């Protein structure tokens, strides 16, 4: 039951982008086309899950063990940046087509605060490793859901007759606000 609550909460009720406002930069910047949004969602899912596992282990077995918990944010940022670089190098060697597909998104993920936010929230919520992994995957799905919904709406808005003063960023921000309000409707579920 606990895992079901974690999944439902992370995807719908406490969506990382629309309710916690983490990951707004890629949400607004990569959401002009559905294909790029889906690529970014996949890359974020992979890195978010991997980063949560690694940062959890570092927190439990290094930072907590040696009384260095106050270095959590700095350590997590360094780990995430190194992890993204490592993933980029490995993908370039092992799977060039996948590297080409995700290559543009991997550097963006290094600065995605949703990755760091999920890693820190995993520790703050006192999840064990399995709960942390479920939490990370669920947040990645929630991020992908919000991103692809928003990208689909933005593609549709490009075909509509919108007043000149609202074209581009203004209508995107209005749409993001309405989408966030729609997700607020799930707030009573958990």
PDB file of C-alpha atoms in Angstrom:
ATOM      1  CA  UNK A   1       0.000   0.000   0.000  1.00  0.00           C
ATOM      2  CA  UNK A   2       2.832   2.383   0.837  1.00  0.00           C
ATOM      3  CA  UNK A   3       4.307   2.044  -2.660  1.00  0.00           C
ATOM      4  CA  UNK A   4       0.936   2.795  -4.241  1.00  0.00           C
ATOM      5  CA  UNK A   5       0.713   6.016  -2.215  1.00  0.00           C
ATOM      6  CA  UNK A   6       4.255   6.987  -3.225  1.00  0.00           C
ATOM      7  CA  UNK A   7       3.498   6.383  -6.919  1.00  0.00           C
ATOM      8  CA  UNK A   8       0.139   8.160  -6.960  1.00  0.00           C
ATOM      9  CA  UNK A   9       1.454  11.060  -4.933  1.00  0.00           C
ATOM     10  CA  UNK A  10       4.573  11.589  -7.046  1.00  0.00           C
ATOM     11  CA  UNK A  11       2.831  11.354 -10.417  1.00  0.00           C
ATOM     12  CA  UNK A  12      -0.385  13.262  -9.806  1.00  0.00           C
ATOM     13  CA  UNK A  13      -0.798  14.832  -6.369  1.00  0.00           C
ATOM     14  CA  UNK A  14       2.676  16.273  -5.782  1.00  0.00           C
ATOM     15  CA  UNK A  15       3.887  16.470  -9.373  1.00  0.00           C
ATOM     16  CA  UNK A  16       7.513  17.607  -9.296  1.00  0.00           C
ATOM     17  CA  UNK A  17       6.973  20.279 -11.963  1.00  0.00           C
ATOM     18  CA  UNK A  18       3.417  21.463 -11.474  1.00  0.00           C
ATOM     19  CA  UNK A  19       3.141  21.313  -7.673  1.00  0.00           C
ATOM     20  CA  UNK A  20       6.717  21.596  -6.396  1.00  0.00           C
ATOM     21  CA  UNK A  21       7.923  23.839  -9.253  1.00  0.00           C
ATOM     22  CA  UNK A  22      11.181  21.935  -9.759  1.00  0.00           C
ATOM     23  CA  UNK A  23      12.422  21.417 -13.293  1.00  0.00           C
ATOM     24  CA  UNK A  24      10.694  24.487 -14.716  1.00  0.00           C
ATOM     25  CA  UNK A  25      13.592  25.352 -17.073  1.00  0.00           C
ATOM     26  CA  UNK A  26      13.316  22.194 -19.194  1.00  0.00           C
ATOM     27  CA  UNK A  27       9.544  22.242 -18.743  1.00  0.00           C
ATOM     28  CA  UNK A  28       9.336  25.606 -20.500  1.00  0.00           C
ATOM     29  CA  UNK A  29      12.409  25.294 -22.720  1.00  0.00           C
ATOM     30  CA  UNK A  30      12.090  21.805 -24.194  1.00  0.00           C
ATOM     31  CA  UNK A  31       8.322  21.676 -24.527  1.00  0.00           C
ATOM     32  CA  UNK A  32       7.861  23.304 -27.915  1.00  0.00           C
ATOM     33  CA  UNK A  33       7.798  19.949 -29.740  1.00  0.00           C
ATOM     34  CA  UNK A  34       6.395  16.670 -28.506  1.00  0.00           C
ATOM     35  CA  UNK A  35       9.329  14.647 -29.866  1.00  0.00           C
ATOM     36  CA  UNK A  36      11.922  16.661 -27.933  1.00  0.00           C
ATOM     37  CA  UNK A  37       9.755  16.591 -24.823  1.00  0.00           C
ATOM     38  CA  UNK A  38       9.545  12.815 -24.933  1.00  0.00           C
ATOM     39  CA  UNK A  39      13.318  12.530 -25.416  1.00  0.00           C
ATOM     40  CA  UNK A  40      13.938  14.804 -22.455  1.00  0.00           C
ATOM     41  CA  UNK A  41      11.451  12.841 -20.339  1.00  0.00           C
ATOM     42  CA  UNK A  42      13.283   9.599 -21.089  1.00  0.00           C
ATOM     43  CA  UNK A  43      16.674  11.071 -20.316  1.00  0.00           C
ATOM     44  CA  UNK A  44      15.396  12.594 -17.063  1.00  0.00           C
ATOM     45  CA  UNK A  45      13.824   9.278 -16.035  1.00  0.00           C
ATOM     46  CA  UNK A  46      17.103   7.443 -16.514  1.00  0.00           C
ATOM     47  CA  UNK A  47      19.299  10.013 -14.767  1.00  0.00           C
ATOM     48  CA  UNK A  48      16.792  10.716 -11.972  1.00  0.00           C
ATOM     49  CA  UNK A  49      16.577   7.040 -11.035  1.00  0.00           C
ATOM     50  CA  UNK A  50      20.317   6.464 -11.237  1.00  0.00           C
ATOM     51  CA  UNK A  51      21.110   9.687  -9.333  1.00  0.00           C
ATOM     52  CA  UNK A  52      18.666   8.832  -6.565  1.00  0.00           C
ATOM     53  CA  UNK A  53      20.292   5.431  -6.044  1.00  0.00           C
ATOM     54  CA  UNK A  54      23.820   6.836  -5.969  1.00  0.00           C
ATOM     55  CA  UNK A  55      23.008   9.860  -3.787  1.00  0.00           C
ATOM     56  CA  UNK A  56      21.046   7.683  -1.349  1.00  0.00           C
ATOM     57  CA  UNK A  57      24.015   5.369  -0.920  1.00  0.00           C
ATOM     58  CA  UNK A  58      26.387   8.311  -0.486  1.00  0.00           C
ATOM     59  CA  UNK A  59      24.079   9.898   2.090  1.00  0.00           C
ATOM     60  CA  UNK A  60      23.655   6.718   4.148  1.00  0.00           C
ATOM     61  CA  UNK A  61      27.132   5.209   3.909  1.00  0.00           C
ATOM     62  CA  UNK A  62      29.360   8.290   3.725  1.00  0.00           C
ATOM     63  CA  UNK A  63      27.697  11.536   4.804  1.00  0.00           C
ATOM     64  CA  UNK A  64      25.669  10.161   7.727  1.00  0.00           C
ATOM     65  CA  UNK A  65      28.380   7.728   8.822  1.00  0.00           C
ATOM     66  CA  UNK A  66      31.046  10.426   9.108  1.00  0.00           C
ATOM     67  CA  UNK A  67      28.788  13.226  10.382  1.00  0.00           C
ATOM     68  CA  UNK A  68      28.934  15.171   7.109  1.00  0.00           C
ATOM     69  CA  UNK A  69      25.193  15.443   6.442  1.00  0.00           C
ATOM     70  CA  UNK A  70      25.535  19.228   6.156  1.00  0.00           C
ATOM     71  CA  UNK A  71      27.439  18.671   2.880  1.00  0.00           C
ATOM     72  CA  UNK A  72      24.422  16.954   1.310  1.00  0.00           C
ATOM     73  CA  UNK A  73      23.545  19.580  -1.303  1.00  0.00           C
ATOM     74  CA  UNK A  74      27.096  20.125  -2.504  1.00  0.00           C
ATOM     75  CA  UNK A  75      27.823  16.393  -2.572  1.00  0.00           C
ATOM     76  CA  UNK A  76      24.606  15.649  -4.459  1.00  0.00           C
ATOM     77  CA  UNK A  77      25.283  18.360  -7.051  1.00  0.00           C
ATOM     78  CA  UNK A  78      28.775  17.014  -7.674  1.00  0.00           C
ATOM     79  CA  UNK A  79      27.521  13.437  -7.874  1.00  0.00           C
ATOM     80  CA  UNK A  80      24.744  14.341 -10.315  1.00  0.00           C
ATOM     81  CA  UNK A  81      27.113  16.335 -12.534  1.00  0.00           C
ATOM     82  CA  UNK A  82      29.671  13.521 -12.528  1.00  0.00           C
ATOM     83  CA  UNK A  83      26.973  10.927 -13.125  1.00  0.00           C
ATOM     84  CA  UNK A  84      25.610  12.786 -16.139  1.00  0.00           C
ATOM     85  CA  UNK A  85      29.121  13.106 -17.577  1.00  0.00           C
ATOM     86  CA  UNK A  86      29.756   9.416 -16.977  1.00  0.00           C
ATOM     87  CA  UNK A  87      26.473   8.432 -18.617  1.00  0.00           C
ATOM     88  CA  UNK A  88      27.305  10.678 -21.576  1.00  0.00           C
ATOM     89  CA  UNK A  89      30.731   9.072 -22.033  1.00  0.00           C
ATOM     90  CA  UNK A  90      29.356   5.539 -21.721  1.00  0.00           C
ATOM     91  CA  UNK A  91      26.507   6.223 -24.156  1.00  0.00           C
ATOM     92  CA  UNK A  92      28.917   7.727 -26.660  1.00  0.00           C
ATOM     93  CA  UNK A  93      31.039   4.549 -26.608  1.00  0.00           C
ATOM     94  CA  UNK A  94      28.355   1.864 -26.191  1.00  0.00           C
ATOM     95  CA  UNK A  95      25.394   3.184 -28.150  1.00  0.00           C
ATOM     96  CA  UNK A  96      26.095   6.055 -30.571  1.00  0.00           C
ATOM     97  CA  UNK A  97      22.468   6.144 -31.850  1.00  0.00           C
ATOM     98  CA  UNK A  98      21.129   6.518 -28.299  1.00  0.00           C
ATOM     99  CA  UNK A  99      23.822   9.114 -27.598  1.00  0.00           C
ATOM    100  CA  UNK A 100      22.683  11.051 -30.671  1.00  0.00           C
ATOM    101  CA  UNK A 101      19.071  10.840 -29.529  1.00  0.00           C
ATOM    102  CA  UNK A 102      19.791  11.929 -25.948  1.00  0.00           C
ATOM    103  CA  UNK A 103      22.998  13.857 -26.551  1.00  0.00           C
ATOM    104  CA  UNK A 104      21.352  17.254 -26.573  1.00  0.00           C
ATOM    105  CA  UNK A 105      19.390  16.536 -23.404  1.00  0.00           C
ATOM    106  CA  UNK A 106      22.158  15.144 -21.214  1.00  0.00           C
ATOM    107  CA  UNK A 107      23.950  18.472 -20.593  1.00  0.00           C
ATOM    108  CA  UNK A 108      20.573  20.057 -19.793  1.00  0.00           C
ATOM    109  CA  UNK A 109      19.906  17.403 -17.167  1.00  0.00           C
ATOM    110  CA  UNK A 110      23.029  18.412 -15.234  1.00  0.00           C
ATOM    111  CA  UNK A 111      21.345  21.688 -14.314  1.00  0.00           C
ATOM    112  CA  UNK A 112      17.839  20.253 -13.873  1.00  0.00           C
ATOM    113  CA  UNK A 113      16.849  20.998 -10.289  1.00  0.00           C
ATOM    114  CA  UNK A 114      14.192  18.262 -10.377  1.00  0.00           C
ATOM    115  CA  UNK A 115      16.985  15.656 -10.267  1.00  0.00           C
ATOM    116  CA  UNK A 116      18.545  17.258  -7.194  1.00  0.00           C
ATOM    117  CA  UNK A 117      15.117  17.853  -5.652  1.00  0.00           C
ATOM    118  CA  UNK A 118      14.093  14.208  -5.892  1.00  0.00           C
ATOM    119  CA  UNK A 119      17.415  13.071  -4.422  1.00  0.00           C
ATOM    120  CA  UNK A 120      17.027  15.434  -1.460  1.00  0.00           C
ATOM    121  CA  UNK A 121      13.319  14.640  -0.990  1.00  0.00           C
ATOM    122  CA  UNK A 122      14.166  10.931  -0.872  1.00  0.00           C
ATOM    123  CA  UNK A 123      16.399  11.587   2.128  1.00  0.00           C
ATOM    124  CA  UNK A 124      14.025  14.097   3.771  1.00  0.00           C
ATOM    125  CA  UNK A 125      11.096  11.673   3.510  1.00  0.00           C
ATOM    126  CA  UNK A 126      13.297   8.993   5.133  1.00  0.00           C
ATOM    127  CA  UNK A 127      12.629   6.466   2.384  1.00  0.00           C
ATOM    128  CA  UNK A 128      14.604   3.261   2.242  1.00  0.00           C
ATOM    129  CA  UNK A 129      16.436   2.466  -1.000  1.00  0.00           C
ATOM    130  CA  UNK A 130      13.536   0.633  -2.660  1.00  0.00           C
ATOM    131  CA  UNK A 131      11.045   3.349  -1.703  1.00  0.00           C
ATOM    132  CA  UNK A 132      13.528   5.930  -2.983  1.00  0.00           C
ATOM    133  CA  UNK A 133      13.803   4.170  -6.337  1.00  0.00           C
ATOM    134  CA  UNK A 134       9.998   3.932  -6.613  1.00  0.00           C
ATOM    135  CA  UNK A 135       9.785   7.620  -5.659  1.00  0.00           C
ATOM    136  CA  UNK A 136      12.380   8.579  -8.293  1.00  0.00           C
ATOM    137  CA  UNK A 137      10.745   6.547 -11.073  1.00  0.00           C
ATOM    138  CA  UNK A 138       7.322   7.928 -10.148  1.00  0.00           C
ATOM    139  CA  UNK A 139       8.617  11.496 -10.161  1.00  0.00           C
ATOM    140  CA  UNK A 140      10.244  10.857 -13.527  1.00  0.00           C
ATOM    141  CA  UNK A 141       6.909   9.589 -14.857  1.00  0.00           C
ATOM    142  CA  UNK A 142       5.188  12.646 -13.392  1.00  0.00           C
ATOM    143  CA  UNK A 143       7.795  14.921 -14.971  1.00  0.00           C
ATOM    144  CA  UNK A 144       7.357  13.161 -18.318  1.00  0.00           C
ATOM    145  CA  UNK A 145       3.576  13.338 -18.060  1.00  0.00           C
ATOM    146  CA  UNK A 146       3.584  17.064 -17.348  1.00  0.00           C
ATOM    147  CA  UNK A 147       6.196  17.730 -20.039  1.00  0.00           C
ATOM    148  CA  UNK A 148       4.459  15.743 -22.782  1.00  0.00           C
ATOM    149  CA  UNK A 149       1.012  17.141 -21.930  1.00  0.00           C
ATOM    150  CA  UNK A 150       2.419  20.648 -22.036  1.00  0.00           C
ATOM    151  CA  UNK A 151       4.290  19.996 -25.292  1.00  0.00           C
ATOM    152  CA  UNK A 152       1.155  18.589 -26.914  1.00  0.00           C
ATOM    153  CA  UNK A 153      -0.855  21.615 -25.841  1.00  0.00           C
ATOM    154  CA  UNK A 154       1.854  23.976 -27.100  1.00  0.00           C
ATOM    155  CA  UNK A 155       1.946  22.229 -30.489  1.00  0.00           C
ATOM    156  CA  UNK A 156      -1.815  22.591 -30.697  1.00  0.00           C
ATOM    157  CA  UNK A 157      -1.598  26.273 -29.700  1.00  0.00           C
ATOM    158  CA  UNK A 158       0.797  26.904 -32.598  1.00  0.00           C
ATOM    159  CA  UNK A 159      -2.070  26.050 -34.948  1.00  0.00           C
ATOM    160  CA  UNK A 160      -4.539  28.401 -33.255  1.00  0.00           C
ATOM    161  CA  UNK A 161      -5.211  32.064 -33.891  1.00  0.00           C
ATOM    162  CA  UNK A 162      -3.802  33.671 -30.744  1.00  0.00           C
ATOM    163  CA  UNK A 163      -3.660  37.439 -30.206  1.00  0.00           C
ATOM    164  CA  UNK A 164      -0.245  38.895 -31.025  1.00  0.00           C
ATOM    165  CA  UNK A 165       0.435  39.992 -27.432  1.00  0.00           C
ATOM    166  CA  UNK A 166      -0.080  36.462 -26.110  1.00  0.00           C
ATOM    167  CA  UNK A 167       1.985  34.500 -28.649  1.00  0.00           C
ATOM    168  CA  UNK A 168       5.041  32.623 -27.434  1.00  0.00           C
ATOM    169  CA  UNK A 169       6.017  32.839 -23.784  1.00  0.00           C
ATOM    170  CA  UNK A 170       2.866  34.570 -22.440  1.00  0.00           C
ATOM    171  CA  UNK A 171       0.476  31.884 -23.679  1.00  0.00           C
ATOM    172  CA  UNK A 172       2.944  29.184 -22.557  1.00  0.00           C
ATOM    173  CA  UNK A 173       2.943  30.572 -19.011  1.00  0.00           C
ATOM    174  CA  UNK A 174      -0.840  30.866 -18.975  1.00  0.00           C
ATOM    175  CA  UNK A 175      -1.123  27.297 -20.226  1.00  0.00           C
ATOM    176  CA  UNK A 176       1.345  26.060 -17.602  1.00  0.00           C
ATOM    177  CA  UNK A 177      -0.703  27.789 -14.896  1.00  0.00           C
ATOM    178  CA  UNK A 178      -3.925  26.186 -16.115  1.00  0.00           C
ATOM    179  CA  UNK A 179      -2.228  22.791 -16.301  1.00  0.00           C
ATOM    180  CA  UNK A 180      -0.976  23.223 -12.712  1.00  0.00           C
ATOM    181  CA  UNK A 181      -4.508  24.120 -11.592  1.00  0.00           C
ATOM    182  CA  UNK A 182      -5.809  21.009 -13.328  1.00  0.00           C
ATOM    183  CA  UNK A 183      -3.326  18.882 -11.380  1.00  0.00           C
ATOM    184  CA  UNK A 184      -4.489  20.557  -8.159  1.00  0.00           C
ATOM    185  CA  UNK A 185      -7.722  18.634  -8.668  1.00  0.00           C
ATOM    186  CA  UNK A 186      -5.841  15.493  -7.628  1.00  0.00           C
ATOM    187  CA  UNK A 187      -4.860  16.983  -4.240  1.00  0.00           C
ATOM    188  CA  UNK A 188      -7.446  15.035  -2.237  1.00  0.00           C
ATOM    189  CA  UNK A 189      -6.443  11.603  -3.528  1.00  0.00           C
ATOM    190  CA  UNK A 190      -3.671  10.905  -1.033  1.00  0.00           C
TER     191      UNK A 190
END
